[in-house]
Amino acid sequence: MAEAFFDHPFLTGHHTPNRMEVDAPDLIVEGEIPDDLEGIFYRNGAEPAYPPREGDYHWFDGDGMVYAFHIVNGRISLRNRWVRTEKLEMELEHGRRLFGLLGNPMTADPLAQGKPYNTGNTNVILHGGKLLALMEGAPAVEMNPTSLETLGEEHYDGTITTTFSAHPKVDQFSGEMINMGGMLYGPEGQPRLRYDVINRDGKPTKTEFVDMPHSTLMHTHLVSENWVVFPVMPIDLSPARAAKGGPMVAWVNNRPSKLALMPRNGTADQVRWLEMDPRHMYHELNVWEEGDQLIADVATAAGTGLYPDEEGNKLSHAESKLSLRRWTIDLSGKTDDVKEEMLNGRDIQFPRPDDRLMTRKTRHGYSNVNLHSIDGRVDGMDGVIHFDTVTGEEDIYHFGDGAAVGELIFAPRTGSTDEADGYAMTMVHRANSVTSELAIFAAKDIAAGPIATVRIPFRVPPGFHCNYYASDSKLYQQAIGN
Ligand SMILES: [Fe+2]
């Protein structure tokens, strides 16, 4: 008999784990699924199978649960499956939690000692004909793109056996996946990251190791047509500090952010380091080149509420809210200054472009947004926003106080090639409701409200990242076919 969960902000309310896998064919829709919307929407998130052993929890610790909404001929079906990693299979077999919180070996059951901590809970993408469930501390986990059966870790011919990014960039022009693995150490113990290029067929073509100025957590990297930037935030990871009773992961006050700029096809010795004011940035909208400038539209703030500083002080959500800003980097080397402009000051979480244009210039952005809630991470983002970064106009829809709104994803119209020609969709749970929704908008008129609301007949806890693949896209056809 499974033990009940204890009270915790991320284990109650919107976040109460369901612990169930479902097949729901032909869901009820209010409004109409447009004829020219056909494809698959995936969402990953954390749904722990068992309560942690420590009596404490962290949202990033739960077992990956992938939801897939498949839209075919105006009908939409839902399937969800756990990412059945070796960790989860062991725990389901024993009927209890065996691993320490966030993989802490000090609190693990002896059965879990030396076993890999992989939850695959953060993102879920198609690349090279495979569906990959991703977290940043462990290798990618392959799942069947339609049945969602877990097929095991993907090690790319043995080149990636340690960390993987939760945000590899798939450049749909070259078909390449530009990836990195952080939290690694070189032969002399120096912190470093691994940079990977995987070609459109899922074969590794490049591995490079880049030394870091200090150990850090790097959630994303910035990729344009020819360049990659590794952003090192003023965060470090210190077992020595933890041994003295301090935080293992801490924001280091008065430390600059550092950006490592490298040609995509270059080598570690070509890295140029730039410094800027302390910034927390862990999701970007898009990155591209214009002449000798690199433009990066990012969600950033001067600090973070995710980790305490070295003394254990933590910022509130309001003090660390992320806003959309533009960073401009000079590629010619004439200046090392990083210019920053505010594009939109709203409290956003996950900005996204028309993914087909990732690495190239874009104008339209999509995000979930916090309009009225106090702590957008726990209460939930309660709205969605579409930005026009040329005019500065915003196009907003509020789902009502108490709603928890997920990442807003652009979904191209069948046959479209122009930016933002299509729809946008997100998953929503309203406070105290026993059901959830998949809301579908016209991509250039979010304010008009959903054109279709797909009724999910049970509450889906908030999750992390989503992706949509149109049925006429190369990535869909390679993985799922016609
Ligand atoms: Fe993320």
CSV table of C-alpha atoms and ligand atoms in Angstrom, one decimal:
chain,number,residue,atom,x,y,z
A,1,MET,CA,0.0,0.0,0.0
A,2,ALA,CA,1.5,3.3,-1.0
A,3,GLU,CA,2.1,5.9,1.7
A,4,ALA,CA,0.2,9.2,1.6
A,5,PHE,CA,2.0,12.4,0.6
A,6,PHE,CA,2.7,14.9,3.3
A,7,ASP,CA,1.7,18.6,3.2
A,8,HIS,CA,3.9,20.7,0.9
A,9,PRO,CA,3.1,23.6,-1.5
A,10,PHE,CA,4.1,21.4,-4.4
A,11,LEU,CA,2.3,18.3,-3.3
A,12,THR,CA,-1.1,19.9,-2.6
A,13,GLY,CA,-3.7,22.1,-4.4
A,14,HIS,CA,-3.0,22.3,-8.2
A,15,HIS,CA,0.1,20.2,-7.6
A,16,THR,CA,-1.4,17.1,-5.8
A,17,PRO,CA,0.1,14.1,-7.6
A,18,ASN,CA,-2.3,11.9,-9.6
A,19,ARG,CA,-0.1,8.8,-9.9
A,20,MET,CA,-2.1,7.5,-12.8
A,21,GLU,CA,-1.7,6.7,-16.5
A,22,VAL,CA,-4.7,7.2,-18.8
A,23,ASP,CA,-5.9,6.7,-22.4
A,24,ALA,CA,-8.7,9.0,-23.3
A,25,PRO,CA,-9.8,8.8,-26.9
A,26,ASP,CA,-11.8,11.6,-28.7
A,27,LEU,CA,-12.0,14.2,-26.0
A,28,ILE,CA,-15.0,16.6,-25.7
A,29,VAL,CA,-14.2,20.0,-27.2
A,30,GLU,CA,-16.0,23.3,-26.7
A,31,GLY,CA,-15.7,25.3,-29.9
A,32,GLU,CA,-14.0,23.5,-32.8
A,33,ILE,CA,-10.6,22.1,-33.6
A,34,PRO,CA,-9.6,23.9,-36.8
A,35,ASP,CA,-9.3,21.7,-39.9
A,36,ASP,CA,-5.8,23.0,-40.5
A,37,LEU,CA,-4.5,22.0,-37.0
A,38,GLU,CA,-3.1,18.5,-37.0
A,39,GLY,CA,-0.2,17.2,-35.0
A,40,ILE,CA,0.9,16.2,-31.5
A,41,PHE,CA,1.4,18.3,-28.3
A,42,TYR,CA,3.6,16.8,-25.6
A,43,ARG,CA,4.0,18.0,-22.0
A,44,ASN,CA,6.4,16.8,-19.4
A,45,GLY,CA,6.2,17.4,-15.6
A,46,ALA,CA,6.9,16.1,-12.2
A,47,GLU,CA,4.4,13.6,-10.6
A,48,PRO,CA,6.2,11.7,-7.8
A,49,ALA,CA,5.2,8.1,-7.4
A,50,TYR,CA,6.1,8.1,-3.7
A,51,PRO,CA,6.7,10.7,-1.0
A,52,PRO,CA,10.4,11.6,-0.5
A,53,ARG,CA,12.2,9.9,2.4
A,54,GLU,CA,13.3,13.2,3.9
A,55,GLY,CA,9.7,14.5,4.6
A,56,ASP,CA,10.6,17.4,2.3
A,57,TYR,CA,10.1,17.9,-1.4
A,58,HIS,CA,11.3,20.0,-4.3
A,59,TRP,CA,9.2,20.5,-7.4
A,60,PHE,CA,12.2,19.4,-9.6
A,61,ASP,CA,12.4,16.0,-7.9
A,62,GLY,CA,9.2,14.3,-9.1
A,63,ASP,CA,9.1,11.5,-11.6
A,64,GLY,CA,8.6,12.5,-15.2
A,65,MET,CA,5.1,12.2,-16.5
A,66,VAL,CA,4.5,12.8,-20.2
A,67,TYR,CA,1.1,13.8,-21.6
A,68,ALA,CA,0.5,13.5,-25.4
A,69,PHE,CA,-2.5,15.1,-27.1
A,70,HIS,CA,-2.7,13.8,-30.6
A,71,ILE,CA,-4.9,15.8,-33.1
A,72,VAL,CA,-6.0,13.9,-36.1
A,73,ASN,CA,-8.9,14.7,-38.4
A,74,GLY,CA,-10.4,17.2,-36.0
A,75,ARG,CA,-10.4,14.8,-33.1
A,76,ILE,CA,-8.1,14.9,-30.1
A,77,SER,CA,-6.9,12.1,-27.9
A,78,LEU,CA,-4.9,12.1,-24.7
A,79,ARG,CA,-2.5,9.6,-23.3
A,80,ASN,CA,-0.1,10.0,-20.4
A,81,ARG,CA,2.7,7.7,-19.2
A,82,TRP,CA,5.4,8.0,-16.6
A,83,VAL,CA,9.0,8.1,-17.8
A,84,ARG,CA,9.9,4.7,-16.6
A,85,THR,CA,13.5,5.2,-15.7
A,86,GLU,CA,15.5,2.5,-13.8
A,87,LYS,CA,14.9,4.7,-10.7
A,88,LEU,CA,11.1,4.7,-11.1
A,89,GLU,CA,10.9,1.0,-12.0
A,90,MET,CA,12.9,0.1,-8.9
A,91,GLU,CA,10.7,2.2,-6.6
A,92,LEU,CA,7.5,0.8,-8.2
A,93,GLU,CA,8.8,-2.7,-7.7
A,94,HIS,CA,9.5,-2.0,-4.0
A,95,GLY,CA,6.4,0.1,-3.4
A,96,ARG,CA,8.3,3.0,-1.8
A,97,ARG,CA,10.8,5.8,-2.4
A,98,LEU,CA,14.4,4.5,-2.5
A,99,PHE,CA,16.4,7.5,-3.8
A,100,GLY,CA,17.3,10.6,-1.8
A,101,LEU,CA,15.7,13.9,-2.6
A,102,LEU,CA,17.1,15.3,-5.8
A,103,GLY,CA,19.4,12.2,-5.9
A,104,ASN,CA,21.0,12.9,-2.5
A,105,PRO,CA,23.1,9.7,-1.8
A,106,MET,CA,23.3,10.5,1.9
A,107,THR,CA,19.6,9.9,2.4
A,108,ALA,CA,19.1,7.0,-0.1
A,109,ASP,CA,18.1,3.5,0.8
A,110,PRO,CA,21.0,1.0,0.4
A,111,LEU,CA,19.1,-0.5,-2.6
A,112,ALA,CA,19.6,2.8,-4.5
A,113,GLN,CA,23.2,3.3,-3.6
A,114,GLY,CA,25.3,3.6,-6.8
A,115,LYS,CA,22.2,3.6,-9.0
A,116,PRO,CA,21.5,6.4,-11.5
A,117,TYR,CA,19.1,9.2,-10.4
A,118,ASN,CA,17.2,10.0,-13.6
A,119,THR,CA,13.6,11.3,-13.5
A,120,GLY,CA,13.4,12.6,-17.2
A,121,ASN,CA,10.8,15.1,-15.9
A,122,THR,CA,11.6,18.5,-17.5
A,123,ASN,CA,11.2,18.5,-21.2
A,124,VAL,CA,10.0,16.2,-24.0
A,125,ILE,CA,11.1,16.7,-27.6
A,126,LEU,CA,11.2,14.9,-31.0
A,127,HIS,CA,14.6,14.6,-32.7
A,128,GLY,CA,16.2,12.1,-35.0
A,129,GLY,CA,12.9,10.1,-35.1
A,130,LYS,CA,12.9,9.6,-31.4
A,131,LEU,CA,10.8,11.1,-28.5
A,132,LEU,CA,13.2,12.1,-25.7
A,133,ALA,CA,12.3,12.9,-22.1
A,134,LEU,CA,14.9,15.2,-20.6
A,135,MET,CA,16.3,16.4,-17.3
A,136,GLU,CA,19.5,18.3,-16.9
A,137,GLY,CA,21.3,15.9,-14.5
A,138,ALA,CA,21.1,12.7,-16.5
A,139,PRO,CA,21.1,11.2,-20.1
A,140,ALA,CA,18.0,11.5,-22.3
A,141,VAL,CA,15.4,8.8,-22.0
A,142,GLU,CA,13.8,7.5,-25.2
A,143,MET,CA,10.1,6.9,-25.3
A,144,ASN,CA,7.9,5.6,-28.2
A,145,PRO,CA,6.4,8.8,-29.8
A,146,THR,CA,2.9,7.4,-29.8
A,147,SER,CA,2.5,4.6,-27.2
A,148,LEU,CA,4.8,6.6,-24.8
A,149,GLU,CA,6.4,3.3,-23.8
A,150,THR,CA,9.8,4.0,-22.2
A,151,LEU,CA,12.6,2.4,-24.3
A,152,GLY,CA,15.6,3.3,-22.1
A,153,GLU,CA,18.4,5.9,-21.9
A,154,GLU,CA,19.9,7.2,-25.3
A,155,HIS,CA,23.7,7.5,-25.0
A,156,TYR,CA,24.4,8.6,-28.6
A,157,ASP,CA,27.0,6.0,-29.4
A,158,GLY,CA,28.5,6.4,-25.9
A,159,THR,CA,29.3,10.1,-26.3
A,160,ILE,CA,26.6,11.2,-23.8
A,161,THR,CA,26.5,9.1,-20.6
A,162,THR,CA,26.3,11.8,-18.0
A,163,THR,CA,24.4,15.1,-18.0
A,164,PHE,CA,22.2,16.4,-20.8
A,165,SER,CA,20.4,19.7,-21.3
A,166,ALA,CA,16.7,20.0,-20.6
A,167,HIS,CA,16.8,22.6,-23.4
A,168,PRO,CA,18.7,21.3,-26.3
A,169,LYS,CA,18.0,23.5,-29.4
A,170,VAL,CA,16.7,21.8,-32.5
A,171,ASP,CA,17.7,24.0,-35.5
A,172,GLN,CA,15.0,23.1,-38.0
A,173,PHE,CA,17.0,24.6,-40.9
A,174,SER,CA,20.0,22.2,-40.4
A,175,GLY,CA,18.1,19.5,-38.5
A,176,GLU,CA,20.8,19.6,-35.9
A,177,MET,CA,20.3,19.3,-32.1
A,178,ILE,CA,22.7,21.6,-30.3
A,179,ASN,CA,23.1,20.3,-26.7
A,180,MET,CA,25.2,20.7,-23.6
A,181,GLY,CA,25.8,18.8,-20.4
A,182,GLY,CA,26.7,20.8,-17.3
A,183,MET,CA,27.9,20.0,-13.8
A,184,LEU,CA,30.9,18.1,-15.1
A,185,TYR,CA,34.5,18.2,-13.9
A,186,GLY,CA,37.8,17.8,-15.8
A,187,PRO,CA,40.8,15.6,-14.9
A,188,GLU,CA,42.1,18.3,-12.5
A,189,GLY,CA,38.7,18.8,-11.0
A,190,GLN,CA,38.0,22.0,-12.9
A,191,PRO,CA,34.3,22.7,-13.5
A,192,ARG,CA,33.4,22.3,-17.2
A,193,LEU,CA,30.6,21.5,-19.6
A,194,ARG,CA,30.3,19.2,-22.6
A,195,TYR,CA,29.0,20.7,-25.9
A,196,ASP,CA,27.3,18.3,-28.3
A,197,VAL,CA,26.1,18.5,-31.9
A,198,ILE,CA,23.7,15.7,-33.0
A,199,ASN,CA,22.8,15.6,-36.7
A,200,ARG,CA,19.2,15.3,-38.1
A,201,ASP,CA,19.5,11.5,-38.0
A,202,GLY,CA,20.3,11.5,-34.3
A,203,LYS,CA,24.1,10.8,-34.8
A,204,PRO,CA,26.7,12.7,-32.7
A,205,THR,CA,29.0,14.8,-34.9
A,206,LYS,CA,30.8,16.9,-32.3
A,207,THR,CA,31.8,16.8,-28.7
A,208,GLU,CA,33.8,19.6,-27.1
A,209,PHE,CA,34.6,20.4,-23.4
A,210,VAL,CA,34.5,24.0,-22.2
A,211,ASP,CA,36.1,25.0,-18.9
A,212,MET,CA,33.8,27.1,-16.6
A,213,PRO,CA,34.9,29.9,-14.2
A,214,HIS,CA,33.1,28.1,-11.3
A,215,SER,CA,30.8,25.2,-10.8
A,216,THR,CA,27.3,26.2,-11.7
A,217,LEU,CA,23.8,25.1,-12.8
A,218,MET,CA,23.1,26.0,-16.4
A,219,HIS,CA,19.6,25.4,-17.5
A,220,THR,CA,19.8,26.7,-21.1
A,221,HIS,CA,22.2,27.8,-23.7
A,222,LEU,CA,21.7,30.3,-26.5
A,223,VAL,CA,22.0,29.2,-30.1
A,224,SER,CA,21.9,31.2,-33.4
A,225,GLU,CA,22.7,30.1,-36.9
A,226,ASN,CA,26.5,30.2,-36.3
A,227,TRP,CA,27.1,30.8,-32.6
A,228,VAL,CA,26.4,29.3,-29.2
A,229,VAL,CA,26.5,31.1,-25.9
A,230,PHE,CA,26.8,29.4,-22.5
A,231,PRO,CA,25.4,31.7,-19.8
A,232,VAL,CA,27.1,31.3,-16.4
A,233,MET,CA,24.8,32.8,-13.8
A,234,PRO,CA,26.2,33.9,-10.4
A,235,ILE,CA,25.1,30.6,-8.9
A,236,ASP,CA,27.4,28.0,-7.6
A,237,LEU,CA,27.2,24.5,-6.3
A,238,SER,CA,29.4,23.7,-3.3
A,239,PRO,CA,29.6,20.4,-1.4
A,240,ALA,CA,32.2,22.2,0.9
A,241,ARG,CA,29.7,24.9,1.8
A,242,ALA,CA,26.9,22.3,2.3
A,243,ALA,CA,29.2,20.3,4.7
A,244,LYS,CA,29.5,23.4,6.8
A,245,GLY,CA,25.7,23.7,7.0
A,246,GLY,CA,25.3,26.2,4.1
A,247,PRO,CA,23.2,25.8,1.0
A,248,MET,CA,24.6,23.3,-1.6
A,249,VAL,CA,23.4,25.6,-4.4
A,250,ALA,CA,23.6,29.3,-3.7
A,251,TRP,CA,23.3,32.7,-5.5
A,252,VAL,CA,26.6,34.5,-5.0
A,253,ASN,CA,25.9,38.2,-4.4
A,254,ASN,CA,28.0,40.8,-6.3
A,255,ARG,CA,29.3,38.2,-8.8
A,256,PRO,CA,28.8,39.1,-12.5
A,257,SER,CA,27.1,36.9,-15.0
A,258,LYS,CA,29.5,35.5,-17.6
A,259,LEU,CA,28.7,34.6,-21.1
A,260,ALA,CA,30.9,32.2,-23.1
A,261,LEU,CA,30.6,32.9,-26.8
A,262,MET,CA,31.8,30.2,-29.2
A,263,PRO,CA,31.3,29.4,-32.9
A,264,ARG,CA,28.8,26.5,-33.2
A,265,ASN,CA,31.3,24.6,-35.2
A,266,GLY,CA,34.2,25.9,-33.2
A,267,THR,CA,36.4,24.6,-30.4
A,268,ALA,CA,36.8,25.4,-26.7
A,269,ASP,CA,40.0,27.5,-27.4
A,270,GLN,CA,37.9,29.9,-29.5
A,271,VAL,CA,35.6,30.8,-26.6
A,272,ARG,CA,35.4,34.6,-25.8
A,273,TRP,CA,34.1,35.5,-22.3
A,274,LEU,CA,31.9,38.5,-21.7
A,275,GLU,CA,30.7,39.8,-18.4
A,276,MET,CA,27.5,41.6,-17.5
A,277,ASP,CA,25.5,42.7,-14.4
A,278,PRO,CA,24.3,39.8,-12.2
A,279,ARG,CA,21.4,38.2,-14.0
A,280,HIS,CA,19.3,35.1,-13.5
A,281,MET,CA,18.2,33.7,-16.9
A,282,TYR,CA,17.0,30.2,-17.5
A,283,HIS,CA,14.7,30.5,-20.5
A,284,GLU,CA,15.1,32.4,-23.7
A,285,LEU,CA,12.6,33.4,-26.4
A,286,ASN,CA,14.9,33.2,-29.4
A,287,VAL,CA,18.4,34.1,-30.5
A,288,TRP,CA,19.7,35.2,-33.9
A,289,GLU,CA,22.4,37.2,-35.8
A,290,GLU,CA,22.0,40.6,-37.4
A,291,GLY,CA,25.2,41.8,-39.1
A,292,ASP,CA,28.0,41.6,-36.4
A,293,GLN,CA,25.5,41.4,-33.6
A,294,LEU,CA,24.0,38.5,-31.7
A,295,ILE,CA,20.5,39.3,-30.4
A,296,ALA,CA,19.0,37.2,-27.6
A,297,ASP,CA,15.5,37.8,-26.3
A,298,VAL,CA,15.5,36.3,-22.8
A,299,ALA,CA,13.4,36.0,-19.6
A,300,THR,CA,15.7,37.4,-17.0
A,301,ALA,CA,15.9,39.1,-13.6
A,302,ALA,CA,18.6,40.6,-11.3
A,303,GLY,CA,18.2,37.6,-8.9
A,304,THR,CA,16.3,34.4,-8.3
A,305,GLY,CA,13.9,33.0,-5.7
A,306,LEU,CA,14.8,29.5,-6.7
A,307,TYR,CA,18.0,29.3,-4.6
A,308,PRO,CA,19.1,31.2,-1.5
A,309,ASP,CA,22.3,33.3,-1.3
A,310,GLU,CA,25.3,32.0,0.5
A,311,GLU,CA,23.9,33.2,3.9
A,312,GLY,CA,20.6,31.4,3.2
A,313,ASN,CA,18.5,34.5,2.3
A,314,LYS,CA,16.0,33.9,-0.5
A,315,LEU,CA,14.2,36.4,-2.7
A,316,SER,CA,10.4,36.3,-2.9
A,317,HIS,CA,8.6,35.7,-6.2
A,318,ALA,CA,7.8,39.4,-6.5
A,319,GLU,CA,11.5,40.3,-5.9
A,320,SER,CA,12.7,37.9,-8.6
A,321,LYS,CA,10.1,38.0,-11.3
A,322,LEU,CA,11.4,37.5,-14.8
A,323,SER,CA,10.7,40.0,-17.6
A,324,LEU,CA,11.4,39.9,-21.3
A,325,ARG,CA,14.6,41.7,-22.2
A,326,ARG,CA,16.9,41.9,-25.2
A,327,TRP,CA,20.6,41.2,-24.9
A,328,THR,CA,22.8,42.4,-27.7
A,329,ILE,CA,26.3,41.0,-28.0
A,330,ASP,CA,29.0,42.4,-30.4
A,331,LEU,CA,30.4,39.5,-32.5
A,332,SER,CA,33.2,41.5,-34.0
A,333,GLY,CA,35.1,41.7,-30.7
A,334,LYS,CA,35.1,45.6,-30.7
A,335,THR,CA,33.3,45.6,-27.3
A,336,ASP,CA,32.8,43.1,-24.6
A,337,ASP,CA,29.8,45.0,-23.3
A,338,VAL,CA,26.4,43.2,-23.3
A,339,LYS,CA,23.6,45.7,-24.0
A,340,GLU,CA,20.3,45.1,-22.3
A,341,GLU,CA,16.9,46.6,-23.1
A,342,MET,CA,13.5,45.9,-21.5
A,343,LEU,CA,11.0,44.5,-24.1
A,344,ASN,CA,8.1,43.8,-21.7
A,345,GLY,CA,8.1,44.1,-17.9
A,346,ARG,CA,5.4,41.6,-17.1
A,347,ASP,CA,6.0,38.6,-14.8
A,348,ILE,CA,6.6,35.8,-17.2
A,349,GLN,CA,7.8,32.2,-16.9
A,350,PHE,CA,8.4,30.3,-20.2
A,351,PRO,CA,8.8,32.5,-23.4
A,352,ARG,CA,8.7,30.6,-26.7
A,353,PRO,CA,9.0,31.5,-30.4
A,354,ASP,CA,7.6,29.9,-33.5
A,355,ASP,CA,10.0,27.0,-33.1
A,356,ARG,CA,10.4,26.6,-36.8
A,357,LEU,CA,12.4,29.8,-36.7
A,358,MET,CA,14.6,29.0,-33.7
A,359,THR,CA,18.1,30.4,-34.4
A,360,ARG,CA,16.7,32.9,-36.9
A,361,LYS,CA,15.2,36.4,-36.5
A,362,THR,CA,11.7,36.4,-35.0
A,363,ARG,CA,9.2,39.0,-34.0
A,364,HIS,CA,6.5,37.1,-32.2
A,365,GLY,CA,6.8,35.5,-28.8
A,366,TYR,CA,4.4,33.5,-26.5
A,367,SER,CA,4.5,32.9,-22.8
A,368,ASN,CA,2.5,32.2,-19.7
A,369,VAL,CA,2.2,35.3,-17.5
A,370,ASN,CA,1.3,36.1,-13.9
A,371,LEU,CA,-1.3,38.8,-13.8
A,372,HIS,CA,-2.8,38.5,-10.3
A,373,SER,CA,-1.3,35.6,-8.3
A,374,ILE,CA,1.0,36.2,-5.4
A,375,ASP,CA,3.5,33.4,-6.0
A,376,GLY,CA,3.4,32.5,-9.7
A,377,ARG,CA,5.4,29.3,-9.2
A,378,VAL,CA,3.1,27.9,-6.5
A,379,ASP,CA,-0.3,29.6,-7.2
A,380,GLY,CA,0.4,29.3,-10.9
A,381,MET,CA,0.7,31.7,-13.8
A,382,ASP,CA,-2.8,32.8,-14.5
A,383,GLY,CA,-2.7,34.2,-18.0
A,384,VAL,CA,-1.0,33.9,-21.4
A,385,ILE,CA,0.7,36.6,-23.5
A,386,HIS,CA,1.7,37.1,-27.1
A,387,PHE,CA,4.4,39.7,-27.7
A,388,ASP,CA,5.1,41.6,-30.9
A,389,THR,CA,8.7,42.6,-30.2
A,390,VAL,CA,8.8,45.1,-33.2
A,391,THR,CA,5.8,47.2,-32.1
A,392,GLY,CA,6.0,46.4,-28.4
A,393,GLU,CA,2.3,45.5,-28.4
A,394,GLU,CA,1.1,42.8,-26.1
A,395,ASP,CA,-1.9,40.5,-26.6
A,396,ILE,CA,-3.1,39.0,-23.3
A,397,TYR,CA,-5.7,36.6,-22.0
A,398,HIS,CA,-6.5,36.1,-18.3
A,399,PHE,CA,-8.0,32.7,-17.3
A,400,GLY,CA,-9.2,34.1,-14.0
A,401,ASP,CA,-7.7,34.3,-10.6
A,402,GLY,CA,-6.5,31.0,-9.2
A,403,ALA,CA,-5.8,29.4,-12.6
A,404,ALA,CA,-2.5,27.6,-13.2
A,405,VAL,CA,-1.5,28.0,-16.8
A,406,GLY,CA,1.3,26.1,-18.4
A,407,GLU,CA,3.8,27.0,-21.2
A,408,LEU,CA,2.0,28.6,-24.2
A,409,ILE,CA,3.2,26.9,-27.4
A,410,PHE,CA,2.9,28.1,-31.0
A,411,ALA,CA,1.3,25.4,-33.2
A,412,PRO,CA,1.7,26.0,-37.0
A,413,ARG,CA,-1.3,25.8,-39.3
A,414,THR,CA,-1.0,22.9,-41.8
A,415,GLY,CA,1.0,24.1,-44.8
A,416,SER,CA,2.0,27.5,-43.3
A,417,THR,CA,5.5,28.8,-43.5
A,418,ASP,CA,5.2,32.4,-42.3
A,419,GLU,CA,6.1,33.2,-38.7
A,420,ALA,CA,3.1,33.0,-36.2
A,421,ASP,CA,0.7,31.7,-38.9
A,422,GLY,CA,-1.3,29.3,-36.8
A,423,TYR,CA,-2.5,28.7,-33.3
A,424,ALA,CA,-1.2,28.7,-29.7
A,425,MET,CA,-2.1,26.2,-27.0
A,426,THR,CA,-1.6,25.7,-23.3
A,427,MET,CA,-2.8,23.5,-20.5
A,428,VAL,CA,-4.9,25.1,-17.7
A,429,HIS,CA,-6.1,24.0,-14.3
A,430,ARG,CA,-8.5,26.3,-12.5
A,431,ALA,CA,-8.3,26.4,-8.7
A,432,ASN,CA,-10.4,23.6,-6.9
A,433,SER,CA,-11.6,22.2,-10.2
A,434,VAL,CA,-11.6,18.5,-10.7
A,435,THR,CA,-10.9,18.8,-14.4
A,436,SER,CA,-8.4,20.6,-16.6
A,437,GLU,CA,-8.3,22.1,-20.1
A,438,LEU,CA,-6.2,22.4,-23.2
A,439,ALA,CA,-6.9,25.9,-24.5
A,440,ILE,CA,-6.3,26.6,-28.2
A,441,PHE,CA,-6.0,30.2,-29.5
A,442,ALA,CA,-5.6,31.9,-32.8
A,443,ALA,CA,-1.9,32.8,-32.6
A,444,LYS,CA,-2.3,36.5,-33.4
A,445,ASP,CA,-5.4,37.1,-31.4
A,446,ILE,CA,-4.9,35.7,-27.9
A,447,ALA,CA,-7.1,38.4,-26.3
A,448,ALA,CA,-10.1,37.0,-28.1
A,449,GLY,CA,-9.9,33.9,-25.9
A,450,PRO,CA,-9.7,30.3,-26.8
A,451,ILE,CA,-11.3,29.2,-30.2
A,452,ALA,CA,-11.4,25.7,-28.8
A,453,THR,CA,-11.3,24.3,-25.3
A,454,VAL,CA,-10.5,20.6,-25.0
A,455,ARG,CA,-12.0,19.2,-21.8
A,456,ILE,CA,-9.6,16.9,-19.9
A,457,PRO,CA,-11.8,14.8,-17.6
A,458,PHE,CA,-9.5,14.9,-14.6
A,459,ARG,CA,-7.2,17.4,-12.9
A,460,VAL,CA,-3.7,17.5,-14.5
A,461,PRO,CA,-1.0,18.9,-12.1
A,462,PRO,CA,1.1,21.8,-13.4
A,463,GLY,CA,4.1,20.7,-15.3
A,464,PHE,CA,7.2,22.1,-17.0
A,465,HIS,CA,7.9,22.1,-20.7
A,466,CYS,CA,5.7,21.4,-23.8
A,467,ASN,CA,6.3,21.1,-27.5
A,468,TYR,CA,4.0,20.8,-30.5
A,469,TYR,CA,4.9,19.1,-33.8
A,470,ALA,CA,2.6,19.7,-36.8
A,471,SER,CA,1.9,16.5,-38.8
A,472,ASP,CA,3.5,18.1,-41.9
A,473,SER,CA,6.8,18.9,-40.1
A,474,LYS,CA,9.9,16.9,-40.8
A,475,LEU,CA,10.3,16.2,-37.0
A,476,TYR,CA,6.8,14.7,-36.8
A,477,GLN,CA,7.2,12.7,-40.1
A,478,GLN,CA,10.5,11.3,-39.0
A,479,ALA,CA,9.2,10.1,-35.7
A,480,ILE,CA,5.5,9.3,-36.3
A,481,GLY,CA,5.0,9.2,-40.1
A,482,ASN,CA,1.9,10.0,-42.0
B,1,FE,FE,13.2,24.9,-18.4
